[in-house]
């Protein structure tokens, strides 16, 4: 039996910085009215994003559908071997977000480069976990994430950098597309939105729609087909 966790509803807002050095953004966070500091050490994150044959997750995002879902398998460390992976179903209504997290314990230390293993993972998700959804793996995204927290411990921030993306046609193919983007995300309780908006003015940032799955899948579809 796979363990399930339902995260609390919160606001998540993202900013995408292109051609900006990671230390510059970090310094602005340290000097902001939130007085961010490092919460714990950075780590490598891997996410395999799944979608329908019609790419409903991408299309819902592009069409501005208010209530939508994303499906991904997430783990930390080596991008070729699953390490304590979870299936995450991320549900979003406007800026409100929550996740259903389902452990995939049977795939611990599962070698994704072995012929047929990505298909085994997909089949298990479709037949044993998501009984009414037929998904296929689309993209693997690998990046470094730094974790920050405000001085009052009310606002969490993450900085993602060294981002790499690979289309999952043949997982054994080692090719990754590299991106110089830095993605800032703020996460906080829904009742703190006015407080966050007020203090964001000092940071001179502008909210942007910045889904890694959408951005990098579309880039590779347009440039690497």
Short mmCIF file of C-alpha atoms in Angstrom, two decimals:
data_model
loop_
_atom_site.label_atom_id
_atom_site.label_comp_id
_atom_site.label_asym_id
_atom_site.label_seq_id
_atom_site.Cartn_x
_atom_site.Cartn_y
_atom_site.Cartn_z
CA UNK A 1 0.00 0.00 0.00
CA UNK A 2 1.44 3.36 -1.01
CA UNK A 3 1.42 6.07 1.65
CA UNK A 4 -0.44 9.27 0.79
CA UNK A 5 0.04 12.79 2.15
CA UNK A 6 -2.17 15.78 1.38
CA UNK A 7 -0.36 19.10 1.73
CA UNK A 8 -2.13 22.22 3.07
CA UNK A 9 -3.49 24.80 0.64
CA UNK A 10 -1.05 27.68 0.13
CA UNK A 11 -0.12 30.39 -2.34
CA UNK A 12 2.80 29.75 -4.68
CA UNK A 13 4.16 32.52 -6.89
CA UNK A 14 7.10 32.26 -9.27
CA UNK A 15 9.51 34.61 -11.01
CA UNK A 16 11.69 33.61 -13.94
CA UNK A 17 15.00 35.45 -14.31
CA UNK A 18 16.90 35.13 -17.57
CA UNK A 19 20.53 36.17 -17.98
CA UNK A 20 20.71 37.04 -14.30
CA UNK A 21 23.41 35.72 -12.02
CA UNK A 22 22.19 33.53 -9.18
CA UNK A 23 24.20 35.41 -6.48
CA UNK A 24 22.53 38.70 -7.47
CA UNK A 25 19.06 37.32 -6.80
CA UNK A 26 20.18 35.71 -3.56
CA UNK A 27 21.64 39.01 -2.34
CA UNK A 28 18.37 40.83 -3.09
CA UNK A 29 16.50 38.24 -1.01
CA UNK A 30 18.88 38.66 1.91
CA UNK A 31 18.40 42.46 1.76
CA UNK A 32 14.63 42.41 1.25
CA UNK A 33 12.02 43.31 3.85
CA UNK A 34 11.60 39.58 4.45
CA UNK A 35 15.28 39.23 5.51
CA UNK A 36 15.52 35.75 4.04
CA UNK A 37 18.17 33.35 5.29
CA UNK A 38 19.16 29.85 4.28
CA UNK A 39 16.83 27.24 5.78
CA UNK A 40 18.90 24.21 4.84
CA UNK A 41 21.48 23.17 2.28
CA UNK A 42 20.74 23.04 -1.42
CA UNK A 43 20.05 19.71 -3.11
CA UNK A 44 19.52 18.22 -6.55
CA UNK A 45 15.90 17.69 -7.58
CA UNK A 46 14.58 15.49 -10.37
CA UNK A 47 11.05 15.47 -11.73
CA UNK A 48 9.59 13.31 -14.48
CA UNK A 49 6.44 15.05 -15.73
CA UNK A 50 3.57 12.96 -17.04
CA UNK A 51 0.74 14.08 -19.28
CA UNK A 52 -2.05 12.67 -21.41
CA UNK A 53 -1.68 11.79 -25.09
CA UNK A 54 -3.35 15.13 -25.86
CA UNK A 55 -1.06 17.03 -23.45
CA UNK A 56 -4.03 18.23 -21.41
CA UNK A 57 -1.83 19.55 -18.58
CA UNK A 58 0.09 21.80 -20.95
CA UNK A 59 -3.01 22.95 -22.82
CA UNK A 60 -4.93 23.74 -19.62
CA UNK A 61 -2.05 25.96 -18.51
CA UNK A 62 -1.73 27.74 -21.85
CA UNK A 63 -5.51 28.23 -22.07
CA UNK A 64 -5.60 29.80 -18.61
CA UNK A 65 -7.85 27.15 -17.08
CA UNK A 66 -8.26 28.19 -13.44
CA UNK A 67 -8.45 24.68 -11.97
CA UNK A 68 -5.78 22.33 -13.29
CA UNK A 69 -3.42 19.51 -12.33
CA UNK A 70 0.17 18.42 -12.96
CA UNK A 71 1.54 14.92 -12.47
CA UNK A 72 5.18 14.23 -11.68
CA UNK A 73 7.47 11.68 -10.07
CA UNK A 74 9.99 13.49 -7.88
CA UNK A 75 13.18 12.35 -6.17
CA UNK A 76 16.50 13.80 -5.04
CA UNK A 77 20.09 13.19 -6.10
CA UNK A 78 21.16 11.13 -9.12
CA UNK A 79 18.91 11.72 -12.13
CA UNK A 80 19.35 8.16 -13.44
CA UNK A 81 18.24 6.25 -10.34
CA UNK A 82 15.01 6.75 -8.41
CA UNK A 83 15.75 7.36 -4.72
CA UNK A 84 12.71 7.30 -2.40
CA UNK A 85 10.47 8.65 -5.21
CA UNK A 86 7.00 10.12 -4.77
CA UNK A 87 4.22 10.65 -7.25
CA UNK A 88 3.00 14.21 -6.78
CA UNK A 89 -0.35 15.40 -8.07
CA UNK A 90 -0.18 19.17 -7.95
CA UNK A 91 -3.59 20.84 -7.97
CA UNK A 92 -3.89 24.55 -8.66
CA UNK A 93 -6.77 26.99 -8.53
CA UNK A 94 -5.50 30.44 -9.55
CA UNK A 95 -2.64 31.00 -7.05
CA UNK A 96 -3.92 28.48 -4.49
CA UNK A 97 -1.99 25.22 -4.61
CA UNK A 98 -1.95 21.91 -2.80
CA UNK A 99 -0.35 18.53 -3.50
CA UNK A 100 -1.29 14.92 -3.04
CA UNK A 101 1.96 13.04 -2.43
CA UNK A 102 1.98 9.27 -2.96
CA UNK A 103 5.05 7.26 -2.04
CA UNK A 104 6.43 4.85 -4.63
CA UNK A 105 8.42 2.71 -2.23
CA UNK A 106 8.69 -0.27 -4.56
CA UNK A 107 10.81 1.83 -6.96
CA UNK A 108 13.58 2.64 -4.49
CA UNK A 109 17.00 2.46 -6.23
CA UNK A 110 15.23 1.85 -9.54
CA UNK A 111 17.54 2.24 -12.56
CA UNK A 112 15.77 4.40 -15.14
CA UNK A 113 18.40 3.74 -17.80
CA UNK A 114 17.65 0.01 -17.89
CA UNK A 115 15.69 -0.94 -20.99
CA UNK A 116 11.94 -1.07 -20.27
CA UNK A 117 12.07 0.38 -16.74
CA UNK A 118 10.49 3.73 -17.59
CA UNK A 119 7.60 1.76 -19.12
CA UNK A 120 7.27 -0.34 -15.93
CA UNK A 121 7.09 2.83 -13.83
CA UNK A 122 4.46 4.33 -16.15
CA UNK A 123 2.37 1.17 -16.17
CA UNK A 124 2.40 0.98 -12.37
CA UNK A 125 1.27 4.60 -12.04
CA UNK A 126 -1.56 4.14 -14.55
CA UNK A 127 -2.84 0.77 -13.33
CA UNK A 128 -2.10 0.74 -9.59
CA UNK A 129 -2.16 4.39 -8.52
CA UNK A 130 -4.19 6.51 -10.96
CA UNK A 131 -7.01 4.24 -11.97
CA UNK A 132 -8.91 6.76 -14.10
CA UNK A 133 -6.04 8.59 -15.82
CA UNK A 134 -3.86 7.31 -18.65
CA UNK A 135 -0.54 9.17 -18.59
CA UNK A 136 2.78 8.97 -20.39
CA UNK A 137 6.18 10.40 -19.37
CA UNK A 138 7.03 13.60 -21.25
CA UNK A 139 10.06 15.29 -19.74
CA UNK A 140 12.73 14.92 -17.06
CA UNK A 141 13.85 18.16 -15.40
CA UNK A 142 16.92 18.23 -13.16
CA UNK A 143 18.11 21.26 -11.15
CA UNK A 144 19.72 22.57 -7.99
CA UNK A 145 17.43 24.11 -5.35
CA UNK A 146 18.32 26.41 -2.46
CA UNK A 147 15.84 26.73 0.42
CA UNK A 148 15.27 30.03 2.24
CA UNK A 149 12.94 31.26 4.96
CA UNK A 150 11.97 34.76 6.09
CA UNK A 151 13.14 36.11 9.44
CA UNK A 152 9.61 35.76 10.86
CA UNK A 153 9.44 32.19 9.47
CA UNK A 154 6.18 32.90 7.64
CA UNK A 155 7.45 32.95 4.06
CA UNK A 156 9.42 30.20 2.36
CA UNK A 157 11.44 30.83 -0.77
CA UNK A 158 13.27 28.54 -3.15
CA UNK A 159 15.84 29.37 -5.82
CA UNK A 160 16.24 26.89 -8.68
CA UNK A 161 19.29 27.06 -10.94
CA UNK A 162 21.57 24.86 -13.09
CA UNK A 163 18.40 23.66 -14.80
CA UNK A 164 18.57 20.79 -17.29
CA UNK A 165 15.77 19.19 -19.26
CA UNK A 166 15.46 16.02 -21.34
CA UNK A 167 12.60 14.75 -23.48
CA UNK A 168 11.67 11.19 -22.59
CA UNK A 169 11.63 9.44 -25.91
CA UNK A 170 14.46 7.08 -25.13
CA UNK A 171 15.61 7.56 -21.55
CA UNK A 172 18.99 5.99 -22.27
CA UNK A 173 19.81 8.97 -24.49
CA UNK A 174 22.12 11.10 -22.28
CA UNK A 175 21.35 14.43 -23.95
CA UNK A 176 20.12 17.27 -21.72
CA UNK A 177 19.29 20.82 -22.77
CA UNK A 178 20.88 23.31 -20.36
CA UNK A 179 19.23 26.55 -19.26
CA UNK A 180 20.76 29.60 -17.58
CA UNK A 181 17.46 30.56 -15.98
CA UNK A 182 17.00 31.15 -12.26
CA UNK A 183 13.52 30.59 -10.83
CA UNK A 184 12.41 32.17 -7.58
CA UNK A 185 9.30 30.83 -5.87
CA UNK A 186 7.57 32.16 -2.76
CA UNK A 187 5.29 29.87 -0.73
CA UNK A 188 3.04 31.08 2.05
CA UNK A 189 -0.37 30.75 3.72
CA UNK A 190 -3.26 32.27 1.78
CA UNK A 191 -4.04 34.78 4.54
CA UNK A 192 -0.60 36.41 4.10
CA UNK A 193 -1.08 37.57 0.51
CA UNK A 194 -1.51 41.29 1.29
CA UNK A 195 1.56 41.22 3.52
CA UNK A 196 3.65 39.56 0.81
CA UNK A 197 2.42 41.89 -1.95
CA UNK A 198 3.25 44.97 0.14
CA UNK A 199 6.78 43.84 0.89
CA UNK A 200 7.44 42.60 -2.63
CA UNK A 201 7.31 46.18 -3.89
CA UNK A 202 10.66 46.76 -2.27
CA UNK A 203 12.20 43.81 -4.17
CA UNK A 204 11.33 45.24 -7.59
CA UNK A 205 10.04 41.90 -8.91
CA UNK A 206 7.23 41.13 -11.31
CA UNK A 207 5.27 37.91 -11.14
CA UNK A 208 5.62 35.67 -14.17
CA UNK A 209 3.98 32.45 -15.27
CA UNK A 210 6.89 30.06 -14.88
CA UNK A 211 6.11 26.36 -14.98
CA UNK A 212 9.29 24.37 -15.61
CA UNK A 213 7.29 21.63 -17.26
CA UNK A 214 5.52 24.01 -19.65
CA UNK A 215 8.52 26.22 -20.48
CA UNK A 216 11.11 23.55 -21.10
CA UNK A 217 8.82 21.03 -22.78
CA UNK A 218 7.67 23.66 -25.26
CA UNK A 219 11.24 24.84 -25.83
CA UNK A 220 12.42 21.32 -26.66
CA UNK A 221 9.38 20.62 -28.83
CA UNK A 222 10.12 23.76 -30.86
CA UNK A 223 13.88 23.40 -31.06
CA UNK A 224 14.91 19.79 -30.58
CA UNK A 225 12.38 17.81 -32.59
#
